[in-house]
Amino acid sequence: MLKTFLRAGAAMALVLAPAAGQAQVDTQAHSQAAPVQDADPALWVVKDEDTTIYLFGTVHVLKPGLSWFDEAVKNAFEASDEIVLEMVEPDEAEMQALVMRTGMNMSGPTLTEQLPEDKRAALAAAAAETGLPVAALDRFDPWLAGLTITAVKLQKLGFDPSTGAERMISAAAEEAGKPVSGLETAEEQLMIFDSMPADLQTRYFVSVLDQVDEMGPMLDNMVVLWANGDPDALGALLNEELRDEPELARRLLADRNARWAEWIDARLDQPGTAFVAVGAGHLAGEDSLQHFLAQRALNAERIAY
């Protein structure tokens, strides 16, 4: 289950990172500047007579040192009139207000009480490692606690939200004066998590506790496949666990991809060029965005470079 959340939930973990507190990055691992490595992530295009829509799969949090915003990706960005992301990040105050409204539980059972007894020691250990008091986490809904621990853990491992693809694309768009919009709002993304049944939220949080030490290797592996432009291998890796949680896969991936395919179909009725950047996991696997585009007789062509 954790792979699915790293695939589809890292965008929200990225914007939760400031609210989670500034984690201390491992200074030994990052005492020297990382050497720059070339990355060639996959890029697709959907077009008709007067409209071109590029589809780029992102990784929301990256370690420094990957050179990916160049070659065909940069060319597609520069050729585009508008930039479309999964969501446009709200400012920190607005985000904190949204989190308080959707993810806090001040009157119901505590997070500890919702966990099986044999997982409560793991909660205390994860809280201690990330510097988040159990007493504070106890008022979080399970989904919010899981995303918060994930955000802090990934920062400690050296995954930097500021070098994630969305923030680099947003900064480049601002510099170039290109308009930026979102397929979803932050509130809509939060509600995807908050509307999950209680038992699914708890299972997710237990998976975070069980696999907290595996987050780094998991995301490292995903980043390698992304950098190598191998969505088939990425889809195969991630689809392993989707069969075990079909409701989670529907909420986080299939339903959203179907809505985004509808948006792209409608956008093709307007002339111009758009650069659409969504999490790479949405462009891989059986319920990919390309799958739902094909259902609408739209072909997403892979751009070779």
C-alpha positions as a printed NumPy array, in Angstrom:
array([[  0.   ,   0.   ,   0.   ],
       [  2.858,   2.394,   0.717],
       [  4.046,   2.252,  -2.905],
       [  0.602,   3.442,  -3.989],
       [  0.768,   6.425,  -1.666],
       [  4.315,   7.239,  -2.718],
       [  3.031,   7.043,  -6.286],
       [ -0.088,   9.176,  -5.874],
       [  0.227,  10.88 ,  -2.505],
       [  3.669,  12.421,  -2.663],
       [  2.24 ,  15.605,  -4.193],
       [  0.291,  16.217,  -1.009],
       [  3.222,  15.165,   1.163],
       [  5.243,  17.814,  -0.68 ],
       [  2.934,  20.672,   0.301],
       [  2.52 ,  19.278,   3.816],
       [  6.278,  19.427,   4.354],
       [  6.302,  23.008,   5.732],
       [  3.418,  22.206,   8.085],
       [  5.214,  19.082,   9.234],
       [  8.181,  21.107,  10.417],
       [ 11.647,  21.458,   8.954],
       [ 13.368,  18.098,   9.124],
       [ 17.096,  17.803,   9.583],
       [ 18.68 ,  16.303,   6.482],
       [ 21.397,  13.7  ,   6.988],
       [ 24.498,  15.911,   6.855],
       [ 26.899,  13.054,   6.264],
       [ 25.027,  11.85 ,   3.203],
       [ 24.756,  15.382,   1.797],
       [ 27.932,  17.053,   2.989],
       [ 29.151,  17.379,  -0.564],
       [ 27.248,  18.58 ,  -3.604],
       [ 25.745,  15.692,  -5.508],
       [ 27.206,  15.14 ,  -8.987],
       [ 24.788,  16.008, -11.766],
       [ 23.317,  12.984, -13.512],
       [ 21.408,  13.056, -16.777],
       [ 17.774,  11.912, -16.635],
       [ 15.426,  11.403, -19.56 ],
       [ 11.905,  10.902, -18.139],
       [  9.083,   9.938, -20.453],
       [  7.107,  12.534, -22.381],
       [  3.96 ,  12.116, -24.492],
       [  1.905,  14.33 , -26.767],
       [ -1.795,  14.384, -27.681],
       [ -2.812,  16.626, -30.542],
       [ -5.293,  17.476, -33.246],
       [ -5.296,  20.016, -36.066],
       [ -4.861,  23.116, -33.902],
       [ -4.094,  21.891, -30.381],
       [ -1.048,  20.239, -28.841],
       [ -1.006,  18.887, -25.282],
       [  2.227,  17.53 , -23.828],
       [  1.977,  14.998, -20.992],
       [  4.921,  14.858, -18.631],
       [  5.223,  12.509, -15.668],
       [  6.824,  14.082, -12.622],
       [  8.365,  12.989,  -9.342],
       [  7.138,  15.348,  -6.65 ],
       [ 10.194,  15.127,  -4.402],
       [ 13.716,  14.521,  -5.705],
       [ 17.244,  14.517,  -4.397],
       [ 19.497,  17.228,  -5.848],
       [ 21.715,  16.312,  -8.763],
       [ 19.346,  15.111, -11.521],
       [ 19.35 ,  17.011, -14.81 ],
       [ 15.912,  16.356, -16.324],
       [ 14.522,  19.778, -17.274],
       [ 16.291,  19.887, -20.633],
       [ 16.161,  18.388, -24.132],
       [ 12.638,  17.382, -25.23 ],
       [ 11.067,  18.245, -21.871],
       [ 12.396,  21.809, -21.952],
       [ 11.483,  22.164, -25.621],
       [  7.899,  21.097, -24.913],
       [  7.699,  23.486, -21.98 ],
       [  9.012,  26.403, -24.02 ],
       [  6.625,  25.661, -26.89 ],
       [  3.603,  25.718, -24.568],
       [  1.279,  28.656, -23.971],
       [  0.093,  27.392, -20.578],
       [  1.285,  25.066, -17.824],
       [ -1.108,  22.692, -16.062],
       [ -0.157,  20.842, -12.872],
       [ -2.028,  18.413, -10.649],
       [ -2.616,  21.401,  -8.397],
       [ -1.231,  24.847,  -7.763],
       [  0.241,  24.985,  -4.277],
       [ -1.572,  27.365,  -1.926],
       [  0.444,  29.532,   0.427],
       [  1.478,  28.025,   3.741],
       [ -1.209,  29.745,   5.818],
       [ -3.982,  28.599,   3.483],
       [ -2.595,  25.076,   3.444],
       [ -2.438,  24.904,   7.229],
       [ -6.052,  26.081,   7.461],
       [ -7.146,  23.387,   4.991],
       [ -5.251,  20.724,   6.933],
       [ -6.835,  21.822,  10.215],
       [-10.297,  21.678,   8.684],
       [ -9.95 ,  18.321,   6.938],
       [ -7.326,  16.288,   8.76 ],
       [ -7.682,  17.057,  12.465],
       [ -9.891,  15.13 ,  14.862],
       [-10.299,  16.979,  18.147],
       [-13.171,  14.992,  19.649],
       [-13.161,  11.438,  18.358],
       [-10.856,   8.532,  19.197],
       [ -7.167,   9.361,  19.133],
       [ -4.794,   8.036,  16.519],
       [ -3.297,   5.705,  19.122],
       [ -6.74 ,   4.342,  19.994],
       [ -7.443,   3.619,  16.331],
       [ -4.304,   1.513,  15.972],
       [ -4.018,  -2.172,  16.856],
       [ -2.23 ,  -2.497,  20.182],
       [  0.746,  -4.217,  18.591],
       [  1.362,  -1.131,  16.352],
       [  1.409,   1.507,  19.089],
       [  5.079,   1.072,  19.906],
       [  5.844,   1.567,  16.195],
       [  3.905,   4.836,  16.292],
       [  6.004,   6.042,  19.227],
       [  9.207,   5.04 ,  17.419],
       [  8.204,   6.768,  14.173],
       [  7.182,   9.884,  16.055],
       [ 10.499,   9.995,  17.901],
       [ 12.509,   9.554,  14.699],
       [ 10.672,  12.358,  12.916],
       [ 10.563,  14.671,  15.949],
       [  6.757,  14.769,  16.059],
       [  5.243,  14.202,  19.534],
       [  2.734,  11.368,  19.763],
       [  0.424,  13.732,  21.663],
       [  0.299,  16.009,  18.618],
       [ -0.134,  13.162,  16.135],
       [ -2.978,  11.738,  18.245],
       [ -5.328,  14.457,  16.982],
       [ -4.456,  13.719,  13.324],
       [ -6.634,  11.553,  11.122],
       [ -4.691,   8.439,  10.099],
       [ -4.221,   9.64 ,   6.5  ],
       [ -2.771,  12.962,   7.664],
       [ -0.47 ,  11.3  ,  10.173],
       [  0.788,   8.97 ,   7.457],
       [  1.446,  11.751,   4.964],
       [  3.115,  13.911,   7.624],
       [  5.479,  11.167,   8.757],
       [  6.211,  10.403,   5.094],
       [  6.988,  14.072,   4.34 ],
       [  9.376,  14.429,   7.265],
       [ 11.03 ,  11.065,   6.647],
       [ 11.666,  11.825,   2.979],
       [ 13.163,  15.199,   3.83 ],
       [ 15.494,  13.563,   6.331],
       [ 16.574,  11.149,   3.599],
       [ 17.533,  14.053,   1.355],
       [ 14.461,  14.236,  -0.887],
       [ 14.031,  17.97 ,  -1.33 ],
       [ 10.611,  19.417,  -2.213],
       [ 12.325,  22.478,  -3.691],
       [ 14.002,  20.322,  -6.355],
       [ 10.834,  18.351,  -7.121],
       [  9.586,  18.627, -10.68 ],
       [  6.48 ,  20.692,  -9.918],
       [  8.347,  23.441,  -8.111],
       [ 11.002,  23.672, -10.813],
       [  8.335,  23.817, -13.524],
       [  6.348,  26.409, -11.567],
       [  9.432,  28.584, -11.089],
       [ 10.295,  28.358, -14.788],
       [  6.706,  29.256, -15.723],
       [  6.764,  32.302, -13.459],
       [ 10.056,  33.438, -14.945],
       [  8.722,  32.974, -18.478],
       [  5.377,  34.623, -17.706],
       [  3.385,  31.506, -18.564],
       [ -0.005,  31.023, -16.846],
       [ -0.19 ,  28.056, -14.446],
       [ -3.381,  26.24 , -13.468],
       [ -4.278,  23.024, -11.655],
       [ -6.36 ,  20.015, -12.575],
       [ -7.37 ,  19.85 ,  -8.905],
       [ -7.318,  22.185,  -5.931],
       [ -5.463,  21.452,  -2.701],
       [ -8.802,  21.028,  -0.948],
       [ -9.957,  18.518,  -3.546],
       [ -6.769,  16.501,  -3.067],
       [ -7.123,  16.569,   0.711],
       [-10.712,  15.398,   0.443],
       [ -9.639,  12.388,  -1.618],
       [ -7.738,  11.243,   1.46 ],
       [-10.198,  12.486,   4.077],
       [-13.168,  10.758,   2.422],
       [-11.512,   7.333,   2.577],
       [-13.258,   4.846,   4.879],
       [-11.793,   4.718,   8.383],
       [-10.536,   1.155,   8.007],
       [ -8.701,   2.022,   4.768],
       [ -7.093,   5.039,   6.414],
       [ -5.92 ,   2.902,   9.317],
       [ -4.516,   0.213,   7.014],
       [ -2.61 ,   2.901,   5.146],
       [ -1.16 ,   4.327,   8.339],
       [ -0.143,   0.876,   9.548],
       [  1.65 ,   0.358,   6.223],
       [  3.594,   3.592,   6.857],
       [  4.63 ,   2.373,  10.303],
       [  5.568,  -1.071,   8.984],
       [  7.578,   0.254,   6.046],
       [  8.953,   3.574,   7.266],
       [ 12.529,   2.303,   6.857],
       [ 11.773,   1.157,   3.296],
       [ 10.545,   4.545,   2.026],
       [ 13.967,   5.683,   0.863],
       [ 14.833,   2.565,  -1.17 ],
       [ 11.278,   2.454,  -2.594],
       [ 11.394,   6.027,  -3.844],
       [ 15.005,   5.671,  -5.003],
       [ 13.914,   2.734,  -7.164],
       [ 10.958,   4.677,  -8.568],
       [ 13.189,   7.651,  -9.378],
       [ 15.648,   5.413, -11.264],
       [ 12.837,   4.027, -13.438],
       [ 11.476,   7.549, -13.977],
       [ 14.9  ,   8.943, -14.876],
       [ 15.459,   6.086, -17.322],
       [ 12.159,   6.828, -19.057],
       [ 10.752,   3.372, -18.312],
       [  7.04 ,   3.749, -17.486],
       [  6.351,   0.074, -18.224],
       [  8.736,  -1.058, -15.493],
       [  7.395,   1.63 , -13.179],
       [  3.838,   0.47 , -13.823],
       [  4.773,  -3.169, -13.223],
       [  6.438,  -2.242,  -9.93 ],
       [  3.501,  -0.229,  -8.683],
       [  0.749,  -2.526,  -9.92 ],
       [  2.048,  -5.335,  -7.699],
       [  0.183,  -3.96 ,  -4.702],
       [ -2.792,  -2.329,  -6.44 ],
       [ -4.477,  -5.7  ,  -6.736],
       [ -4.542,  -5.898,  -2.948],
       [ -6.198,  -2.486,  -2.505],
       [ -8.602,  -1.914,  -5.431],
       [-10.565,   0.772,  -3.55 ],
       [ -7.394,   2.728,  -2.898],
       [ -6.316,   2.395,  -6.517],
       [ -9.707,   3.62 ,  -7.704],
       [ -9.708,   6.689,  -5.462],
       [ -6.108,   7.764,  -5.949],
       [ -5.529,   6.788,  -9.561],
       [ -8.308,   5.506, -11.803],
       [-11.018,   8.037, -10.92 ],
       [ -8.624,  10.953, -11.185],
       [ -7.122,   9.756, -14.467],
       [-10.625,   9.422, -15.928],
       [-11.427,  13.021, -14.922],
       [ -8.141,  14.293, -16.333],
       [ -8.759,  12.481, -19.63 ],
       [-12.101,  14.276, -19.816],
       [-10.318,  17.59 , -19.232],
       [ -7.79 ,  16.871, -21.988],
       [-10.584,  15.893, -24.382],
       [-12.328,  19.201, -23.714],
       [ -9.065,  21.169, -23.936],
       [ -8.5  ,  19.835, -27.445],
       [-11.496,  21.925, -28.507],
       [ -9.41 ,  25.054, -27.867],
       [ -6.442,  25.929, -30.071],
       [ -3.005,  26.319, -28.545],
       [ -0.324,  24.335, -26.767],
       [ -0.403,  23.133, -23.146],
       [  2.214,  21.412, -20.991],
       [  0.481,  19.086, -18.515],
       [  2.631,  17.73 , -15.68 ],
       [  1.204,  15.083, -13.327],
       [  2.78 ,  12.436, -11.136],
       [  4.605,   9.814, -13.201],
       [  2.526,   7.065, -11.615],
       [ -0.551,   8.449, -13.378],
       [  1.155,   7.765, -16.714],
       [  2.081,   4.156, -15.94 ],
       [  0.176,   0.947, -15.376],
       [ -3.187,  -0.488, -16.35 ],
       [ -5.349,   2.476, -15.28 ],
       [ -3.017,   5.119, -16.671],
       [ -4.131,   8.437, -18.072],
       [ -3.226,   7.139, -21.535],
       [ -5.651,   4.227, -21.006],
       [ -8.535,   6.601, -20.343],
       [ -7.526,   8.791, -23.261],
       [ -7.634,   5.735, -25.532],
       [-11.206,   5.082, -24.359],
       [-11.995,   8.498, -25.821],
       [-10.235,   7.593, -29.095],
       [ -7.333,   9.898, -28.232],
       [ -3.794,   8.705, -28.857],
       [ -0.99 ,   9.734, -26.524],
       [  2.189,   9.349, -28.582],
       [  5.487,   8.825, -26.787],
       [  8.114,  11.379, -27.804],
       [ 11.482,   9.769, -28.48 ],
       [ 14.556,  11.7  , -27.389]])
